[in-house]
GROMACS .gro file of C-alpha atoms in nm:
model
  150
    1UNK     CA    1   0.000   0.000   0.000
    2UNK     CA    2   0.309   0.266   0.095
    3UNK     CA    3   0.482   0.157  -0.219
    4UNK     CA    4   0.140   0.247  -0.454
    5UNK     CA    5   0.093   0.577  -0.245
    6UNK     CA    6   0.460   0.683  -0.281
    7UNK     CA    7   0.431   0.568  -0.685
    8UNK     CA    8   0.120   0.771  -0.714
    9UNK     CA    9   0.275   1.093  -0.528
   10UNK     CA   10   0.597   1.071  -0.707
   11UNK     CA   11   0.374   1.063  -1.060
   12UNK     CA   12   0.178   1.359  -0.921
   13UNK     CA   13   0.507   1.599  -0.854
   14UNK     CA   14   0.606   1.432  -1.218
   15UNK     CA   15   0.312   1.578  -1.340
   16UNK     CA   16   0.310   1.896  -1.159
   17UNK     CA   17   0.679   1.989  -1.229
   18UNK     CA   18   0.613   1.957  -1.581
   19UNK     CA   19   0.293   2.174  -1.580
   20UNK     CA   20   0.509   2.437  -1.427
   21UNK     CA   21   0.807   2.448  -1.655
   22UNK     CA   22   0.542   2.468  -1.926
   23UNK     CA   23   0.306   2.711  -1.786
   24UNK     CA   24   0.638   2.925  -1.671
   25UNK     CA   25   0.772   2.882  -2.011
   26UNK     CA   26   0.447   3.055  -2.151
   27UNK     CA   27   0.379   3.301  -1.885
   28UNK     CA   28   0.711   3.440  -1.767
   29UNK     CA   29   0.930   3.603  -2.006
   30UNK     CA   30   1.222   3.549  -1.811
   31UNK     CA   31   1.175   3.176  -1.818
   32UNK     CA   32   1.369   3.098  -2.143
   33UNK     CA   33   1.677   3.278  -1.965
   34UNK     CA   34   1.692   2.988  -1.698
   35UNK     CA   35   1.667   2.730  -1.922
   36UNK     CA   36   2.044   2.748  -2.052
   37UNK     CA   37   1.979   2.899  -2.401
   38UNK     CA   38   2.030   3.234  -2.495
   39UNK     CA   39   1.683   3.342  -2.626
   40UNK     CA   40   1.629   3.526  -2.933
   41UNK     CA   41   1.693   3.838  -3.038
   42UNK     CA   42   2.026   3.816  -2.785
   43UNK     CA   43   2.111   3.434  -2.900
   44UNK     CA   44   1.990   3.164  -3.155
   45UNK     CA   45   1.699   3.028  -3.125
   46UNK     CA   46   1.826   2.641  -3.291
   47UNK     CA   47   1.763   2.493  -2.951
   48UNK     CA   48   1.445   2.576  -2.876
   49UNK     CA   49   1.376   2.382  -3.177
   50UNK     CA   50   1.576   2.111  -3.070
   51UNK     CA   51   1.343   2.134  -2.723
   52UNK     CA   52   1.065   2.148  -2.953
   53UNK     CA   53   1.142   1.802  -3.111
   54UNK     CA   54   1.249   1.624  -2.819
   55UNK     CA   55   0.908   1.692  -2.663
   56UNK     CA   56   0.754   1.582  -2.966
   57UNK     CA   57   0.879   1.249  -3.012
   58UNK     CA   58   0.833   1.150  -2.613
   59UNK     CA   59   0.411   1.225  -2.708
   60UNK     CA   60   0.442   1.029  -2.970
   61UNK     CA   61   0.633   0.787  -2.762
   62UNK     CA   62   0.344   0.802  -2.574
   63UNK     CA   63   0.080   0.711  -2.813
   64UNK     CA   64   0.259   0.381  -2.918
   65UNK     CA   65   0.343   0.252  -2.539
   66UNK     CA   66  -0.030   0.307  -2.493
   67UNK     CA   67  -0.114   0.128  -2.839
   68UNK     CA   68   0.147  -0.146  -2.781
   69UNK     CA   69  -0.001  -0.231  -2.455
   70UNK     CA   70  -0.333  -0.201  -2.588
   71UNK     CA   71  -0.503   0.078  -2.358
   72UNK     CA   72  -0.743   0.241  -2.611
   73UNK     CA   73  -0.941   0.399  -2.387
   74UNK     CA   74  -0.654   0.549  -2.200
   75UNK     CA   75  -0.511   0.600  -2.553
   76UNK     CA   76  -0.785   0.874  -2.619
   77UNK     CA   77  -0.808   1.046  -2.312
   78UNK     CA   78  -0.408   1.137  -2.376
   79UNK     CA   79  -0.462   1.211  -2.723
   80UNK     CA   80  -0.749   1.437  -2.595
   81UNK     CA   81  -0.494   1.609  -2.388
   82UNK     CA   82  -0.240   1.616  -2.658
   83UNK     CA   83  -0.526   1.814  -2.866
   84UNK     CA   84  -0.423   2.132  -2.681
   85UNK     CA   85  -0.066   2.093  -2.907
   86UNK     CA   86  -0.190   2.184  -3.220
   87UNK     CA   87  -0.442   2.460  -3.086
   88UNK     CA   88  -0.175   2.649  -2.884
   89UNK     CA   89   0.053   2.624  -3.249
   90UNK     CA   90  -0.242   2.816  -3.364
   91UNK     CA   91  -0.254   3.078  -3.125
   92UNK     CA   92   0.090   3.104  -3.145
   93UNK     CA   93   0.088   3.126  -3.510
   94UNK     CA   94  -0.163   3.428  -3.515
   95UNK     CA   95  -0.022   3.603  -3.229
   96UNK     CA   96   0.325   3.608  -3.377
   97UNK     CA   97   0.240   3.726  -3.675
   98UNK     CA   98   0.189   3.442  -3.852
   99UNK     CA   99  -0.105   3.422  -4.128
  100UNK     CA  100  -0.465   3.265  -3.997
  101UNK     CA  101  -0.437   3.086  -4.351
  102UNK     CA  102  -0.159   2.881  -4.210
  103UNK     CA  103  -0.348   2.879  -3.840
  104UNK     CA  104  -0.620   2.742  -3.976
  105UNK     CA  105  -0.487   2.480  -4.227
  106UNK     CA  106  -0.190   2.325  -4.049
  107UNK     CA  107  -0.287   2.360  -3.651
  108UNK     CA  108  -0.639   2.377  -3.687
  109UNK     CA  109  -0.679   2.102  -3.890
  110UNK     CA  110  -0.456   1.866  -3.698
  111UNK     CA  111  -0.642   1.961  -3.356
  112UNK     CA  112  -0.960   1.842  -3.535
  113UNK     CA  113  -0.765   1.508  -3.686
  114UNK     CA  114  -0.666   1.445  -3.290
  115UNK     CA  115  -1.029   1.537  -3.148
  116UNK     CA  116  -1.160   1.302  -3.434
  117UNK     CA  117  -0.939   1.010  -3.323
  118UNK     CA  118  -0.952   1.103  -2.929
  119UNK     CA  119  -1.323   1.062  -2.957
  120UNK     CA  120  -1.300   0.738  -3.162
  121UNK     CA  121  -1.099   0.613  -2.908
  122UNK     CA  122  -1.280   0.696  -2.581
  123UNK     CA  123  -1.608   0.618  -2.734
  124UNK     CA  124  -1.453   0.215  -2.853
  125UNK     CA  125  -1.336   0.189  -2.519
  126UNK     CA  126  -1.689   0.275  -2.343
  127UNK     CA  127  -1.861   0.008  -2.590
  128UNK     CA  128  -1.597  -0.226  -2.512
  129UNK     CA  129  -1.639  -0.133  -2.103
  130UNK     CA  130  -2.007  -0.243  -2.143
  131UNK     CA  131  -1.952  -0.553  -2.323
  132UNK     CA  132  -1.724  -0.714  -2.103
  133UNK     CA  133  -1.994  -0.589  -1.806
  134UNK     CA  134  -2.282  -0.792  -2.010
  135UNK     CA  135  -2.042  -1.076  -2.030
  136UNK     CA  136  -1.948  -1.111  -1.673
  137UNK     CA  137  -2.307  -1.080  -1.558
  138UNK     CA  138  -2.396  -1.325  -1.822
  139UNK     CA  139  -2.122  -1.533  -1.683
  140UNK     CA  140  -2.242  -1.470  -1.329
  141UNK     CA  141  -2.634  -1.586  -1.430
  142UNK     CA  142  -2.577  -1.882  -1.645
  143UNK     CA  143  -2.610  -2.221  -1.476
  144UNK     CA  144  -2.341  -2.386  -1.306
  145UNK     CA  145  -2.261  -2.744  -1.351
  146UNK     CA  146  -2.357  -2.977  -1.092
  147UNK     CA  147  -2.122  -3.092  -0.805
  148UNK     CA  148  -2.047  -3.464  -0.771
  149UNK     CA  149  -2.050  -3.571  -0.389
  150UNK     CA  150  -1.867  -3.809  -0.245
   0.00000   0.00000   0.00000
């Protein structure tokens, strides 16, 4: 039970460190001094890029650890999440003088791709929920065999 509890806590600070290097990252324009790279228009940008990517591929290393060990269901709910990615490209996009055109084709129309499969996903994994409930209750109501006694 302590080993669960400390498991959970240590995936909760996980969590929450990461929400606050991201929400830092967006809110505090200071932020990309601590990070080690000289931020634009002082320094290069190249490694943010490089940051970019890295975070990237460890979603996407998500979505096939989750497919590999077949959790759907669980499957959607972080693709649902991830659907915030391609939105906040958008905003970023348009407030950074970027053209809506582009907004709306390339961000836009990948949040709506993930939405499209996030849904999919959740909704298989209710239908498959309630199947395997009618199947143990049919299990539970069907007629056992007979005991010998001795």
């Amino acid at each position: 039970m302590f080993k669960r509890r400390a498991t959970t806590a240590l995936a909760v600070i996980t969590g929450l460190t990461v929400m606050f290097f991201g929400l830092n990252f967006l809110l505090n324009p200071g932020a990309p001094d601590g990070f080690g790279i000289d931020p634009w228009p002082t320094g290069n940008a190249d490694g943010y890029f490089i940051v970019k990517g890295v975070r990237d591929i460890a979603v996407a290393s998500t979505v096939f650890v989750l497919l590999a060990m077949k959790q759907r269901r669980a499957l959607g709910w972080v693709i649902l999440v991830d659907a915030v990615m391609p939105l906040g490209d958008a905003v970023a996009v348009v407030t950074n003088g970027g053209s809506l055109t582009t907004a709306l084709s390339v961000h836009i129309s990948a949040a709506l791709v993930v939405l499209l499969t996030a849904g999919l996903l959740i909704a298989e994994g209710r239908r498959a929920g309630r199947t395997a409930g009618r199947t143990a209750v049919a299990a539970d109501e069907a007629p056992q065999p007979a005991r010998a006694t001795a």
